[in-house]
């Protein structure tokens, strides 16, 4: 049936009566340059008042009114507002909790005190209570790096002010001007995010695993801004290595999304060869591995062909960076931060990554009708396999050695990765440690690390997963949603290292989402056997679980899956796949 469009003013009416707005109102010149934001915004009411500077009721009056849902509109009613009064050097302040980590800013709606001049307020955002209560350049390292989270601004008399662009859950507001009265009708968080459906899902009889899956999915969702960021407070940049776990989670939860290609292409376009993406040789290798995994999932040959010239050139560069059957990479030699003081471990990890990357490059070049380049990649990978470096105790390197096939997964798991159980895990490379455990058939050990390591962040009040984490931090720590009591450690302000010391530490980092993709792949059991999900294998590994169910997004639609353990120990599986998806059991 044909659709006819009727133009009236700056609206387009379809024959069905639906309305589509033109890009800009007709008063704009047709040559006006503009960019459309791919996100939406919602306004969130605070969940609770965490703290006020005044318990007497003299300098802060009716603070509970801020918990009443608002409408963002100033009015002349002069009722139901919170008043902050500064007298005799008293600087009143309040701390609000919006319940969940978000990316965005804050909206203040004012009422009408007698003094009609603008009034200064100080706003502090925090991913934790302690961060929102901190000062810049304190011993705990709070910063305004990458996003302003501590600043002073003016608000109008009887009006609305919207400020801020950071990742936060908590917001502190202080009245700065002396001998003034601030009347706040509303304080709402401005939540900016992509309005996209959660097509993938995971649910089991273990509620802790369910929460972890959902938290990983939400962590990545928050980082799917105009580009795919590493973190919403810091660094708010496209780090290609961070993108690999994020893309695996996006494939499992959201399916195809334009933010992935947009970010991969941005990294390519700003990194002319022979430069390394983000200055890190491993990150250029992750770019290739992401494209291999993205093509497996989406089967988008037209998009892959757009990478062909750069891909072939990058593979040539990598092949040149070998010597005597060993990797000889320059640039920043980096796996992740916790492994950065182990040069032998870094060498082992980079060597394994070279094997993985060249084998992935051979796959992609075969698809792209580049047989000579595919042969060069395979030949170089074969030469590299003649040398097996020592992981030097690095769980990161051991995981990559196992995944590359250089070391049997069972050996890497038993001798390195499982030593100390979840000690010396990292939120980034923890994903590859879990993958190595799966390859070694250690599903019980993997699930225990997911529960104990990622689950411990939830126990500490997390609503998103962190840039890094160590179980030792929790021994005497207060959760992030409380004021830190005397004698307790501040889990945000007292720990961390390298680029994430103390309060600079990001508590929403997409590279930490690995358990979401891992649970979908290995417990729900979905593996892609043919590009574009034309053929998938569903092979569950329930370990100690009684049942698991979920969905997986494919280009042809949603696959619905349920596995139940029977009385005799066997697994009964029910699978409903859309037309065009062949299922192997």
PDB file of C-alpha atoms in Angstrom, residues 79-211:
ATOM      1  CA  UNK A  79       3.702  27.051  47.846  1.00  0.00           C
ATOM      2  CA  UNK A  80       5.550  23.762  48.444  1.00  0.00           C
ATOM      3  CA  UNK A  81       9.139  24.933  48.054  1.00  0.00           C
ATOM      4  CA  UNK A  82      12.353  24.293  49.933  1.00  0.00           C
ATOM      5  CA  UNK A  83      14.109  27.344  51.376  1.00  0.00           C
ATOM      6  CA  UNK A  84      17.846  27.682  51.970  1.00  0.00           C
ATOM      7  CA  UNK A  85      18.824  30.715  54.084  1.00  0.00           C
ATOM      8  CA  UNK A  86      22.398  31.992  54.505  1.00  0.00           C
ATOM      9  CA  UNK A  87      22.942  34.049  57.665  1.00  0.00           C
ATOM     10  CA  UNK A  88      25.894  34.847  59.881  1.00  0.00           C
ATOM     11  CA  UNK A  89      28.326  32.990  57.633  1.00  0.00           C
ATOM     12  CA  UNK A  90      26.202  29.839  57.516  1.00  0.00           C
ATOM     13  CA  UNK A  91      26.304  28.197  54.065  1.00  0.00           C
ATOM     14  CA  UNK A  92      23.328  25.818  53.843  1.00  0.00           C
ATOM     15  CA  UNK A  93      23.595  22.729  51.661  1.00  0.00           C
ATOM     16  CA  UNK A  94      21.648  19.600  50.751  1.00  0.00           C
ATOM     17  CA  UNK A  95      22.617  16.259  49.202  1.00  0.00           C
ATOM     18  CA  UNK A  96      20.147  14.449  46.931  1.00  0.00           C
ATOM     19  CA  UNK A  97      20.120  10.834  45.763  1.00  0.00           C
ATOM     20  CA  UNK A  98      18.477  10.111  42.392  1.00  0.00           C
ATOM     21  CA  UNK A  99      18.614   6.367  42.991  1.00  0.00           C
ATOM     22  CA  UNK A 100      20.544   5.300  39.877  1.00  0.00           C
ATOM     23  CA  UNK A 101      23.704   6.348  38.090  1.00  0.00           C
ATOM     24  CA  UNK A 102      22.783   8.520  35.100  1.00  0.00           C
ATOM     25  CA  UNK A 103      24.425  10.730  32.479  1.00  0.00           C
ATOM     26  CA  UNK A 104      23.169  14.285  32.210  1.00  0.00           C
ATOM     27  CA  UNK A 105      22.700  17.352  34.370  1.00  0.00           C
ATOM     28  CA  UNK A 106      20.331  19.021  36.790  1.00  0.00           C
ATOM     29  CA  UNK A 107      17.347  21.372  36.601  1.00  0.00           C
ATOM     30  CA  UNK A 108      16.581  23.918  39.333  1.00  0.00           C
ATOM     31  CA  UNK A 109      13.226  25.680  39.434  1.00  0.00           C
ATOM     32  CA  UNK A 110      13.124  28.718  41.739  1.00  0.00           C
ATOM     33  CA  UNK A 111      10.335  30.575  43.479  1.00  0.00           C
ATOM     34  CA  UNK A 112      10.053  34.267  44.381  1.00  0.00           C
ATOM     35  CA  UNK A 113      11.961  35.561  47.421  1.00  0.00           C
ATOM     36  CA  UNK A 114      11.941  39.317  48.146  1.00  0.00           C
ATOM     37  CA  UNK A 115      15.418  39.850  46.684  1.00  0.00           C
ATOM     38  CA  UNK A 116      14.996  39.427  42.935  1.00  0.00           C
ATOM     39  CA  UNK A 117      18.670  39.390  41.969  1.00  0.00           C
ATOM     40  CA  UNK A 118      20.248  36.197  40.601  1.00  0.00           C
ATOM     41  CA  UNK A 119      21.748  34.023  43.305  1.00  0.00           C
ATOM     42  CA  UNK A 120      24.893  31.893  43.273  1.00  0.00           C
ATOM     43  CA  UNK A 121      24.789  28.205  44.077  1.00  0.00           C
ATOM     44  CA  UNK A 122      27.506  25.584  44.107  1.00  0.00           C
ATOM     45  CA  UNK A 123      26.631  22.247  42.504  1.00  0.00           C
ATOM     46  CA  UNK A 124      28.611  19.056  43.049  1.00  0.00           C
ATOM     47  CA  UNK A 125      27.838  15.829  41.211  1.00  0.00           C
ATOM     48  CA  UNK A 126      29.036  12.502  42.521  1.00  0.00           C
ATOM     49  CA  UNK A 127      28.968   8.876  41.509  1.00  0.00           C
ATOM     50  CA  UNK A 128      29.189   8.248  45.253  1.00  0.00           C
ATOM     51  CA  UNK A 129      28.084  10.176  48.311  1.00  0.00           C
ATOM     52  CA  UNK A 130      31.709  10.871  49.216  1.00  0.00           C
ATOM     53  CA  UNK A 131      32.450  12.297  45.760  1.00  0.00           C
ATOM     54  CA  UNK A 132      29.451  14.643  45.916  1.00  0.00           C
ATOM     55  CA  UNK A 133      30.617  15.803  49.362  1.00  0.00           C
ATOM     56  CA  UNK A 134      34.233  16.383  48.253  1.00  0.00           C
ATOM     57  CA  UNK A 135      36.253  19.407  47.183  1.00  0.00           C
ATOM     58  CA  UNK A 136      38.445  19.603  44.075  1.00  0.00           C
ATOM     59  CA  UNK A 137      42.155  18.840  44.648  1.00  0.00           C
ATOM     60  CA  UNK A 138      41.652  17.296  48.052  1.00  0.00           C
ATOM     61  CA  UNK A 139      43.707  14.375  49.246  1.00  0.00           C
ATOM     62  CA  UNK A 140      41.030  12.078  47.805  1.00  0.00           C
ATOM     63  CA  UNK A 141      41.598  13.357  44.282  1.00  0.00           C
ATOM     64  CA  UNK A 142      38.210  14.672  43.136  1.00  0.00           C
ATOM     65  CA  UNK A 143      38.561  16.401  39.770  1.00  0.00           C
ATOM     66  CA  UNK A 144      36.755  18.239  37.026  1.00  0.00           C
ATOM     67  CA  UNK A 145      38.607  16.205  34.389  1.00  0.00           C
ATOM     68  CA  UNK A 146      36.579  15.535  31.217  1.00  0.00           C
ATOM     69  CA  UNK A 147      33.321  16.770  32.803  1.00  0.00           C
ATOM     70  CA  UNK A 148      32.525  19.564  35.253  1.00  0.00           C
ATOM     71  CA  UNK A 149      31.269  17.956  38.440  1.00  0.00           C
ATOM     72  CA  UNK A 150      31.995  20.810  40.886  1.00  0.00           C
ATOM     73  CA  UNK A 151      31.145  24.369  39.864  1.00  0.00           C
ATOM     74  CA  UNK A 152      29.378  27.550  40.917  1.00  0.00           C
ATOM     75  CA  UNK A 153      26.622  29.080  38.813  1.00  0.00           C
ATOM     76  CA  UNK A 154      23.797  31.579  39.098  1.00  0.00           C
ATOM     77  CA  UNK A 155      20.101  30.784  39.165  1.00  0.00           C
ATOM     78  CA  UNK A 156      17.359  33.301  38.347  1.00  0.00           C
ATOM     79  CA  UNK A 157      14.553  34.647  40.468  1.00  0.00           C
ATOM     80  CA  UNK A 158      11.299  32.826  39.602  1.00  0.00           C
ATOM     81  CA  UNK A 159      12.727  30.809  36.741  1.00  0.00           C
ATOM     82  CA  UNK A 160      14.454  27.659  35.611  1.00  0.00           C
ATOM     83  CA  UNK A 161      18.135  26.865  35.165  1.00  0.00           C
ATOM     84  CA  UNK A 162      19.514  23.678  33.591  1.00  0.00           C
ATOM     85  CA  UNK A 163      23.208  22.925  34.044  1.00  0.00           C
ATOM     86  CA  UNK A 164      25.642  20.059  34.079  1.00  0.00           C
ATOM     87  CA  UNK A 165      26.897  17.305  31.809  1.00  0.00           C
ATOM     88  CA  UNK A 166      28.426  14.431  33.728  1.00  0.00           C
ATOM     89  CA  UNK A 167      27.875  10.980  35.126  1.00  0.00           C
ATOM     90  CA  UNK A 168      26.366  10.991  38.617  1.00  0.00           C
ATOM     91  CA  UNK A 169      23.847   9.591  41.046  1.00  0.00           C
ATOM     92  CA  UNK A 170      24.162  12.169  43.831  1.00  0.00           C
ATOM     93  CA  UNK A 171      23.997  15.967  43.681  1.00  0.00           C
ATOM     94  CA  UNK A 172      24.903  18.450  46.390  1.00  0.00           C
ATOM     95  CA  UNK A 173      23.574  22.018  46.233  1.00  0.00           C
ATOM     96  CA  UNK A 174      24.961  24.797  48.442  1.00  0.00           C
ATOM     97  CA  UNK A 175      23.789  28.414  48.659  1.00  0.00           C
ATOM     98  CA  UNK A 176      26.968  30.464  48.089  1.00  0.00           C
ATOM     99  CA  UNK A 177      25.841  34.078  48.494  1.00  0.00           C
ATOM    100  CA  UNK A 178      25.633  35.418  52.046  1.00  0.00           C
ATOM    101  CA  UNK A 179      22.498  36.953  53.536  1.00  0.00           C
ATOM    102  CA  UNK A 180      20.331  35.526  50.779  1.00  0.00           C
ATOM    103  CA  UNK A 181      17.322  33.241  50.554  1.00  0.00           C
ATOM    104  CA  UNK A 182      17.086  30.554  47.868  1.00  0.00           C
ATOM    105  CA  UNK A 183      13.597  29.173  47.262  1.00  0.00           C
ATOM    106  CA  UNK A 184      13.722  25.882  45.352  1.00  0.00           C
ATOM    107  CA  UNK A 185      10.421  24.689  43.952  1.00  0.00           C
ATOM    108  CA  UNK A 186      12.072  21.696  42.251  1.00  0.00           C
ATOM    109  CA  UNK A 187      15.411  20.001  41.726  1.00  0.00           C
ATOM    110  CA  UNK A 188      15.304  17.328  39.023  1.00  0.00           C
ATOM    111  CA  UNK A 189      18.019  15.306  37.344  1.00  0.00           C
ATOM    112  CA  UNK A 190      18.190  15.539  33.548  1.00  0.00           C
ATOM    113  CA  UNK A 191      18.716  11.989  32.286  1.00  0.00           C
ATOM    114  CA  UNK A 192      20.127  11.778  28.715  1.00  0.00           C
ATOM    115  CA  UNK A 193      20.210   8.390  27.015  1.00  0.00           C
ATOM    116  CA  UNK A 194      19.367   6.497  23.835  1.00  0.00           C
ATOM    117  CA  UNK A 195      15.739   5.406  23.903  1.00  0.00           C
ATOM    118  CA  UNK A 196      16.316   1.871  22.646  1.00  0.00           C
ATOM    119  CA  UNK A 197      14.649  -1.424  23.603  1.00  0.00           C
ATOM    120  CA  UNK A 198      16.382  -4.143  25.594  1.00  0.00           C
ATOM    121  CA  UNK A 199      15.900  -6.922  23.049  1.00  0.00           C
ATOM    122  CA  UNK A 200      18.147  -9.416  24.795  1.00  0.00           C
ATOM    123  CA  UNK A 201      17.402 -10.695  28.282  1.00  0.00           C
ATOM    124  CA  UNK A 202      18.619 -13.140  30.896  1.00  0.00           C
ATOM    125  CA  UNK A 203      16.827 -14.582  33.892  1.00  0.00           C
ATOM    126  CA  UNK A 204      17.604 -17.552  36.116  1.00  0.00           C
ATOM    127  CA  UNK A 205      16.761 -18.930  39.551  1.00  0.00           C
ATOM    128  CA  UNK A 206      19.759 -16.941  40.891  1.00  0.00           C
ATOM    129  CA  UNK A 207      18.631 -13.356  41.441  1.00  0.00           C
ATOM    130  CA  UNK A 208      22.196 -12.182  42.027  1.00  0.00           C
ATOM    131  CA  UNK A 209      23.211 -13.284  38.520  1.00  0.00           C
ATOM    132  CA  UNK A 210      20.093 -11.631  37.104  1.00  0.00           C
ATOM    133  CA  UNK A 211      21.025  -8.322  38.754  1.00  0.00           C
TER     134      UNK A 211
END
